Coordinates of C-alpha atoms in Angstrom, one line a residue:
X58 CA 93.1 129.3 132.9
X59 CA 91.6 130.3 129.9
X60 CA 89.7 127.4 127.6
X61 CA 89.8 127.8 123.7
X62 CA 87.3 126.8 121.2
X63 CA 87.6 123.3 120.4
X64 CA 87.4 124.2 116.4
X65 CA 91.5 125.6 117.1
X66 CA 92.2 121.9 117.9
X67 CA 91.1 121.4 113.6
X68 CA 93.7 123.7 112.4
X69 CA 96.9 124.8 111.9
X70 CA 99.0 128.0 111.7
X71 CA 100.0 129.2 107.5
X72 CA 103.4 127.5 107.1
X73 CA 104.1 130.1 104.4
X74 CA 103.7 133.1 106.9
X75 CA 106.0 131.0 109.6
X76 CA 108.8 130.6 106.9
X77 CA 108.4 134.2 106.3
X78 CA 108.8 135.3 109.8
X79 CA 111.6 132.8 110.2
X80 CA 113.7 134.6 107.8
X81 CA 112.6 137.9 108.9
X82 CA 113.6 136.8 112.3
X83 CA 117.0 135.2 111.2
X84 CA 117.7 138.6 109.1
X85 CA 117.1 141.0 112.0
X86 CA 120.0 138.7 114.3
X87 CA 122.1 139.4 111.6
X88 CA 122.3 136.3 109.1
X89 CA 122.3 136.6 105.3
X90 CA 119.3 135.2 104.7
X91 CA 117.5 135.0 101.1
X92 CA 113.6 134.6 101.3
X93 CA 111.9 132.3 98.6
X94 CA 109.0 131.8 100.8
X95 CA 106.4 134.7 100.2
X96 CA 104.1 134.8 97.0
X97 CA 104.2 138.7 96.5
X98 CA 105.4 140.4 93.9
X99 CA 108.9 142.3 94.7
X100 CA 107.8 145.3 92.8
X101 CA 105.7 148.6 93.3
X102 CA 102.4 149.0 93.0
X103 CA 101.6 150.7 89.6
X104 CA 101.7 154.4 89.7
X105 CA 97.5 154.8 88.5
X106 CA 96.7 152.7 91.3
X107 CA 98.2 154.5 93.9
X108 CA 97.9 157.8 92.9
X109 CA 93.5 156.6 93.0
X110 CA 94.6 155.6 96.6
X111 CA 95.7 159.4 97.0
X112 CA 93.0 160.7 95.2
X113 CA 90.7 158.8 97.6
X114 CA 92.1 160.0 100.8
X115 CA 92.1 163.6 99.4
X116 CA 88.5 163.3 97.8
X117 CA 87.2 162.1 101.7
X118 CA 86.2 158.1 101.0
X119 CA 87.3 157.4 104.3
X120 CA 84.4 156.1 105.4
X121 CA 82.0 153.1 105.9
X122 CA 81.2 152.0 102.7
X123 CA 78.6 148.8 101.8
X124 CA 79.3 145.9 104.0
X125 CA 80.5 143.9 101.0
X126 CA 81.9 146.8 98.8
X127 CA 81.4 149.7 96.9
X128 CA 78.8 149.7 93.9
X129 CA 81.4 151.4 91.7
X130 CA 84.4 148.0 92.5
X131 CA 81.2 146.0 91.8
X132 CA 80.8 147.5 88.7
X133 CA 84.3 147.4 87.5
X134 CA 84.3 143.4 88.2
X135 CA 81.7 142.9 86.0
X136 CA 83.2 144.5 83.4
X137 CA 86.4 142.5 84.0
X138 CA 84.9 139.3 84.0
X139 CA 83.0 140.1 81.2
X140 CA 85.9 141.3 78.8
X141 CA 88.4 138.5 80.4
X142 CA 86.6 135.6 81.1
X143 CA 83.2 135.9 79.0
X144 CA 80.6 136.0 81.7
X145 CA 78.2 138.1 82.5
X146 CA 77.3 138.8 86.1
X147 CA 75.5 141.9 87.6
X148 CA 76.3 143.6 90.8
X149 CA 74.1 141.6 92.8
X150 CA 76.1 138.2 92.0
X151 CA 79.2 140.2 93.5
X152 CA 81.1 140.2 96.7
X153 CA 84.0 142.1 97.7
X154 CA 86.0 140.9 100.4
X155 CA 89.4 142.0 102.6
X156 CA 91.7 139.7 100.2
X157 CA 91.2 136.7 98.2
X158 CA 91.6 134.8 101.4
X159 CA 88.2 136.3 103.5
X160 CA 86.3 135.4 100.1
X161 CA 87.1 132.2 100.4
X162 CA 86.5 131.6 103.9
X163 CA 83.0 133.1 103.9
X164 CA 81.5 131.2 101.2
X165 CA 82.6 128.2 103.2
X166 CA 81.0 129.9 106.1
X167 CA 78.5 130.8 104.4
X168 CA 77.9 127.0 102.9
X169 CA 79.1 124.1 105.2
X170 CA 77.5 121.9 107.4
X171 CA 79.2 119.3 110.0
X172 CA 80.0 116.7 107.9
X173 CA 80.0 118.6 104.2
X174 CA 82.7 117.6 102.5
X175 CA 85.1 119.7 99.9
X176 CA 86.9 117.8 97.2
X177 CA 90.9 119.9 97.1
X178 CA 93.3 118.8 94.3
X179 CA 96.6 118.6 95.8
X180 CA 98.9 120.1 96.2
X181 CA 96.6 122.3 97.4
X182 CA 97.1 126.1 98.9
X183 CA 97.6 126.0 102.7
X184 CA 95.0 127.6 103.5
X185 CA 91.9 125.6 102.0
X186 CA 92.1 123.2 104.0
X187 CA 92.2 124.7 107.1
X188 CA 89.4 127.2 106.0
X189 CA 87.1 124.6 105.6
X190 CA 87.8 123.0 109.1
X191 CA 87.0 126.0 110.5
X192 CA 83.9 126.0 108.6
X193 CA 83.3 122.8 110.1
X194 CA 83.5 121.0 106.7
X195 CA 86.0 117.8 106.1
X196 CA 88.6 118.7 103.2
X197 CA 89.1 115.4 101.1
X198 CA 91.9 115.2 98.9
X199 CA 92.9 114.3 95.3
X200 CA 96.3 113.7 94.7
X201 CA 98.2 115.1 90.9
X202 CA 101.5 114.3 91.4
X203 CA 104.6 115.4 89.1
X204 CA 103.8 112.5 86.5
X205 CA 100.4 113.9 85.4
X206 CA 102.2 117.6 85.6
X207 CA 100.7 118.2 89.5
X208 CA 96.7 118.3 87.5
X209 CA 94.1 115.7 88.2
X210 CA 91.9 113.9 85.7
X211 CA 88.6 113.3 85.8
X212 CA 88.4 109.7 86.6
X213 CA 90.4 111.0 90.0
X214 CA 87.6 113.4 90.4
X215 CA 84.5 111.5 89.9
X216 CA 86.1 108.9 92.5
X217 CA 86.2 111.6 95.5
X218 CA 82.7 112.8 94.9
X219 CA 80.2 111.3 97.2
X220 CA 76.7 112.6 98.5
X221 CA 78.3 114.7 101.0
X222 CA 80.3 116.5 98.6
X223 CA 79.1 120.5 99.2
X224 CA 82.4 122.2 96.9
X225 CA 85.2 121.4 94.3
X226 CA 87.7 123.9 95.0
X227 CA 89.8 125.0 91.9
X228 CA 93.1 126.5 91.5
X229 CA 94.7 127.4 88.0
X230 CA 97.7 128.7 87.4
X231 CA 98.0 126.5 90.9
X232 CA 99.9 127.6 93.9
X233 CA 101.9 126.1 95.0
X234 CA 103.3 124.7 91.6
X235 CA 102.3 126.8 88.8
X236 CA 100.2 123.9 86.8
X237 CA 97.7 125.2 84.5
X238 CA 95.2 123.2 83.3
X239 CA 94.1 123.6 79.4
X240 CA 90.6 123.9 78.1
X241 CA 90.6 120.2 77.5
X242 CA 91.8 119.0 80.7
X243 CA 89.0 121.8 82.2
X244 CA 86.3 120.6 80.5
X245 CA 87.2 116.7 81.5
X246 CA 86.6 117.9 84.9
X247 CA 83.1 120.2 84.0
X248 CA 82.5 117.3 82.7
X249 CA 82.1 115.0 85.8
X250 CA 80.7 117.6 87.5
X251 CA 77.8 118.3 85.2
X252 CA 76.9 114.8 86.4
X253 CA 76.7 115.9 89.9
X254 CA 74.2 118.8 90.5
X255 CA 74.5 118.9 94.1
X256 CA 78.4 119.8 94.3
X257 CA 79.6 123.5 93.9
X258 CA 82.3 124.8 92.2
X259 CA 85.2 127.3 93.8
X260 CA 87.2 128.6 91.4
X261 CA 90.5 130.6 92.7
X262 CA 91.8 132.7 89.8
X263 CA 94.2 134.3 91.5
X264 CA 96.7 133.9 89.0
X265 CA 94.9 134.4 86.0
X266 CA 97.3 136.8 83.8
X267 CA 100.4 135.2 85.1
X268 CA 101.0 133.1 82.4
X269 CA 104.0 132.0 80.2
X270 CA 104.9 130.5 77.1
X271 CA 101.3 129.5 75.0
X272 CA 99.8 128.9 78.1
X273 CA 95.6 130.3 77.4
X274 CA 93.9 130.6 80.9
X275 CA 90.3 129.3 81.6
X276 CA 87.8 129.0 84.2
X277 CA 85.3 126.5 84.7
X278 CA 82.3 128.6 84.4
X279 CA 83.4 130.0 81.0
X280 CA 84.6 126.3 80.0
X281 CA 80.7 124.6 80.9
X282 CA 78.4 127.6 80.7
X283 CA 75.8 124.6 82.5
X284 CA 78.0 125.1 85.4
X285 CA 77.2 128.7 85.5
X286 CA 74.5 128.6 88.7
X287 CA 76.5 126.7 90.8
X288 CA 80.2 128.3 90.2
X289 CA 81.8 130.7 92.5
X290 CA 84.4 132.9 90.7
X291 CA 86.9 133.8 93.0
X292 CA 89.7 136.6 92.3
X293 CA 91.3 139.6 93.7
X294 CA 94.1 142.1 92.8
X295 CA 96.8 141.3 95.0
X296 CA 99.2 139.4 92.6
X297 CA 98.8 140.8 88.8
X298 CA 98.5 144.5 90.3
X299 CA 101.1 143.9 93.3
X300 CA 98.5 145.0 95.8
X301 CA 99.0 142.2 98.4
X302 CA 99.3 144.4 101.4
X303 CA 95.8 146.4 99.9
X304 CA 93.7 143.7 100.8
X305 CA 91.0 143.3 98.0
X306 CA 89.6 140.0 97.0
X307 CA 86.3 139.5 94.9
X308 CA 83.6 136.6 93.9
X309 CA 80.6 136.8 91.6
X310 CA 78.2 133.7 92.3
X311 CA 75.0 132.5 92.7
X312 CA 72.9 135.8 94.5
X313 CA 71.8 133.5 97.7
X314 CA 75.5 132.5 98.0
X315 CA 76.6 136.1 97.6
X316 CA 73.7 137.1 100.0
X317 CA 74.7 134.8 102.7
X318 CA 78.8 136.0 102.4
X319 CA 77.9 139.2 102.7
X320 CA 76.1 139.0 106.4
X321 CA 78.9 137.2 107.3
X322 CA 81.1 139.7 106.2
X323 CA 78.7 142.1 108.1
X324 CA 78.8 140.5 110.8
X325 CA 83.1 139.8 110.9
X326 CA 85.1 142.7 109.4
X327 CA 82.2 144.9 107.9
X328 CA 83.8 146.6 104.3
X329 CA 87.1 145.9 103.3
X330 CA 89.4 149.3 103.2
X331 CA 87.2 151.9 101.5
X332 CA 90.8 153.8 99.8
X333 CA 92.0 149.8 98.6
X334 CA 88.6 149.9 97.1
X335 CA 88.5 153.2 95.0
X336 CA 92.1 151.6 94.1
X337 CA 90.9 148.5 93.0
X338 CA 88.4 150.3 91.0
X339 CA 91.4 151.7 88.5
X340 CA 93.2 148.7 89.2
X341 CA 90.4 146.8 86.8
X342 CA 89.3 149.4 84.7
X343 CA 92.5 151.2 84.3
X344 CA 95.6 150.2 81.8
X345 CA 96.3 146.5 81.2
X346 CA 99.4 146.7 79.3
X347 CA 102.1 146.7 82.3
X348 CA 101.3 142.7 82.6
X349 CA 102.9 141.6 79.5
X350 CA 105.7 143.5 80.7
X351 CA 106.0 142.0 84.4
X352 CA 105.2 138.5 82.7
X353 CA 108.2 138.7 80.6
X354 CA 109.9 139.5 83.8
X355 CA 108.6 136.8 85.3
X356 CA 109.3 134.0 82.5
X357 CA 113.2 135.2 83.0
X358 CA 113.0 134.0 86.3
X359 CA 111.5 131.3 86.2
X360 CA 113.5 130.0 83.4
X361 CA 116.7 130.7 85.4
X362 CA 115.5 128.8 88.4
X363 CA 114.1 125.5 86.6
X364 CA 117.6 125.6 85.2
X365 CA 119.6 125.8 88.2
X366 CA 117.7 123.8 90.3
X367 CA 117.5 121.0 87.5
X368 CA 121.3 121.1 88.2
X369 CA 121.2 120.4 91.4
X370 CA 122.2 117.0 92.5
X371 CA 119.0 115.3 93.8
X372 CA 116.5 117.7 92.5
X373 CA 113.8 117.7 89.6
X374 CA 112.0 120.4 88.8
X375 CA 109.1 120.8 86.1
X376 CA 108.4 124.0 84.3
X377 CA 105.5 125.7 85.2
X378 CA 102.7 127.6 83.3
X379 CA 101.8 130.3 85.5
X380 CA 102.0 131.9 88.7
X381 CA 105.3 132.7 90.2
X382 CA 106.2 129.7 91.7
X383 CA 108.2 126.3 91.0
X384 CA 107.6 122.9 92.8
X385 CA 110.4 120.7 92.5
X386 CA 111.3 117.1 94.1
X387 CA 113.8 116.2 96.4
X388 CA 113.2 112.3 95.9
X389 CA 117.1 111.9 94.9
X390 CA 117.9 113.6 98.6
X391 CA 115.8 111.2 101.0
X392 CA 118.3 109.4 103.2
X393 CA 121.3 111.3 102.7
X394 CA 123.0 113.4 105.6
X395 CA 124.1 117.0 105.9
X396 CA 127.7 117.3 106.8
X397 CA 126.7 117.9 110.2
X398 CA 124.8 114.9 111.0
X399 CA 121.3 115.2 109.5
X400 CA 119.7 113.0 107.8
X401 CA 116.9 114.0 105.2
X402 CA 114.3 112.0 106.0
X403 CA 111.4 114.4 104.7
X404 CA 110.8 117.7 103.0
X405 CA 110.6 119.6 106.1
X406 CA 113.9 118.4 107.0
X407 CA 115.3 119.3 104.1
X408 CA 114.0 123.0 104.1
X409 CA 115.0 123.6 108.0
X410 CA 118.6 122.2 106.9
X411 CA 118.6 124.3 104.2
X412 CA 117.8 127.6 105.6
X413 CA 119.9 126.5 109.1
X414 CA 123.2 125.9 107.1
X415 CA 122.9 128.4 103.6
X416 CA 119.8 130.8 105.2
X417 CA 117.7 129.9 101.8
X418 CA 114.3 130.0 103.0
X419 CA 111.9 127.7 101.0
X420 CA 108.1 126.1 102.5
X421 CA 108.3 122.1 102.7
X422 CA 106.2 120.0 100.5
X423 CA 104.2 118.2 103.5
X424 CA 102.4 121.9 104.1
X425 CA 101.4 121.6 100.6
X426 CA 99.7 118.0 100.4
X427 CA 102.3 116.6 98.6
X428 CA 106.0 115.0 99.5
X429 CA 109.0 115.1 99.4
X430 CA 108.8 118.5 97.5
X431 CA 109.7 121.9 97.9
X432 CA 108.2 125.4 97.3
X433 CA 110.5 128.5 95.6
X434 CA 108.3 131.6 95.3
X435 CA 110.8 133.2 92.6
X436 CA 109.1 137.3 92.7
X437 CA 112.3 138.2 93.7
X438 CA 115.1 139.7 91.3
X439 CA 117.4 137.6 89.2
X440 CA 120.8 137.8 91.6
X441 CA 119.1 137.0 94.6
X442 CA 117.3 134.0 92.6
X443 CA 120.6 133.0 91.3
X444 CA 122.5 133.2 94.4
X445 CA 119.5 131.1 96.5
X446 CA 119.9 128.4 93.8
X447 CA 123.7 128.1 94.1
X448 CA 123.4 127.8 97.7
X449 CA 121.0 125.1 97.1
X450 CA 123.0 123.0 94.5
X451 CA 126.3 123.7 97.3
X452 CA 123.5 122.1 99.7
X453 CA 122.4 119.1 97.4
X454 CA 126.2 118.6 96.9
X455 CA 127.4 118.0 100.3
X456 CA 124.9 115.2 100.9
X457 CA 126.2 112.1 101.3

């Protein structure tokens, strides 16, 4: 029989990607199942982009390319971060990785020690956790629940930093509940960690231009330039430029942190896609203007689903900032029974009745750090969003 590593034993598989099977799964046998589980945008790459995919292919970059990308992406993300965020990094403080999600898990690689702890607001995004177990680190919670609008303060934070404390990891617009945090609440946080020069920062800016309302994005680095040395700036393209499936994810950091990601990286996967890359090159440097446009898009729905689900008997749900994704209780449904029999006794109850009985498939709070809520990824169009949230208020209303 076959022995695993122990470090399996530490994790867990994505709870996302097993609610996404699951209704992949529950489509193929035949049922009428609407997925609210994935955080992908439901529309096309833009046209630019793929036709520098084509272009790639046909021009021969095809092959190996630097283990931790191409000189030109690098280039192209220090012009980005430059004219979006107002830092200056050169192409030495940059990494490219196969997603957001490899970026993240070499600089814990690349960082942790047994025993290194990593401070994670929560909710949190499934994976940090787990990415830092693997690491061998221990992932030590802060809790922002729906009363301080899902953000931490700075009294929270300075009370989960200790010696061992190796990385704050930072997520803004947050997944899973679309808090954004404004330049004030930001810099209470720089802040504390000014007064702690051994911890690091992680910043994941995945969802930087997804923003609504009078929402301004900011990232620590650009809110505390003294933070500067020990910030890693973590983003990719996947979600603004609906390239999830191209699998490019960046970083610009500290050059001995970059370094030591990029012979881990060269030592794992080796270069990320070399035709993503040449993509992601007119991804950055290419035209900006379709965002306003898919934001508006975005707004509408999200507006339509704070409003229907704030209708639903049982269920609160705040407006987010940013990202494409609402968070919203189910404190008001806790004890009650389906019509069949089951009783709600947790989120992940609720979410497995709900997609058993209606085929609505949402991810439980409990994967998220936080109960008894519920995740709606709404980058899906406006009937399907609609219909999914009557079938939840029909749900909420045959509790008893």
């Amino acid at each position: 029989m076959t022995t695993l590593s122990h470090t399996l034993s530490r994790v867990k598989p994505s709870p996302t990607m097993a609610v996404t099977t699951k209704a992949r799964e529950l489509k193929e046998a035949g049922r009428d199942v609407i997925g609210l589980g994935a955080g992908e945008p439901d529309f096309d790459t833009p046209e630019n982009i793929r036709e520098a995919g084509k272009r790639a292919i046909d021009e021969g970059k095809t092959r190996y390319t630097a283990a931790d990308g191409i000189s030109e992406l690098k280039q192209a993300i220090c012009a980005k971060f430059k004219r979006d965020n107002n830092l200056d990094y050169t192409a030495s403080q940059v990494t490219v990785g196969a997603g957001g999600k490899q970026v993240l898990y070499n600089a814990f690689m690349a960082t942790l020690n047994p025993g290194d702890e990593v401070v994670i607001p929560a909710p949190y995004w499934v994976s940090y956790p787990d990415m830092v177990l693997l690491a061998g680190g221990e992932p030590v919670f802060v809790v922002g629940g729906m009363e301080t609008g899902y953000k931490i303060t700075g009294a929270q934070l300075e009370a989960a930093i200790t010696p061992r404390t190796k990385w704050f990891v930072f997520n803004s617009p947050s997944n899973p509940t679309g808090a954004g945090y404004t330049w004030d609440e930001l810099k209470a946080l720089t802040d504390v960690l000014l007064r702690h020069p051994h911890v690091l920062v992680m910043t994941d800016d995945m969802y930087e231009h997804l923003v609504f309302d009078d929402y301004k994005f900011c990232t620590p680095a650009e809110v505390e330039p003294g933070l500067y040395d020990r910030t890693l700036t973590c983003n990719g393209v996947s979600k603004v430029y609906a390239m999830t499936g191209w699998r490019i994810g960046y970083a610009a950091g500290p050059e001995q942190i970059i370094r030591a990601m990029g012979k881990i990286q060269s030592q794992s996967t080796s270069n990320p896609c070399s035709i993503s890359q040449w993509a992601a090159v007119e991804a950055l440097n290419g035209p900006q203007d379709f965002i306003a446009a898919h934001n508006e898009m975005f707004q509408r729905r999200r507006d339509i689903v704070v409003s229907m689900l704030n209708e639903a008997e049982g269920i609160e749900c705040p407006v987010p900032d940013g990202a494409f994704y609402v968070y919203p209780s189910i404190k008001g449904c806790i004890g009650k029974a389906t019509p069949g029999g089951t009783v709600i006794t947790d989120d992940e109850v609720f979410a497995t009745a709900l997609l058993e009985d209606t085929g609505v498939a949402v991810v439980f709070g409990a994967a998220f750090g936080l109960s008894p809520y519920f995740r709606v990824s709404y980058a899906t169009s406006d009937e399907s969003l609609k219909e999914a949230c009557r079938r939840i208020q029909q749900f909420c209303k045959s509790l008893s």
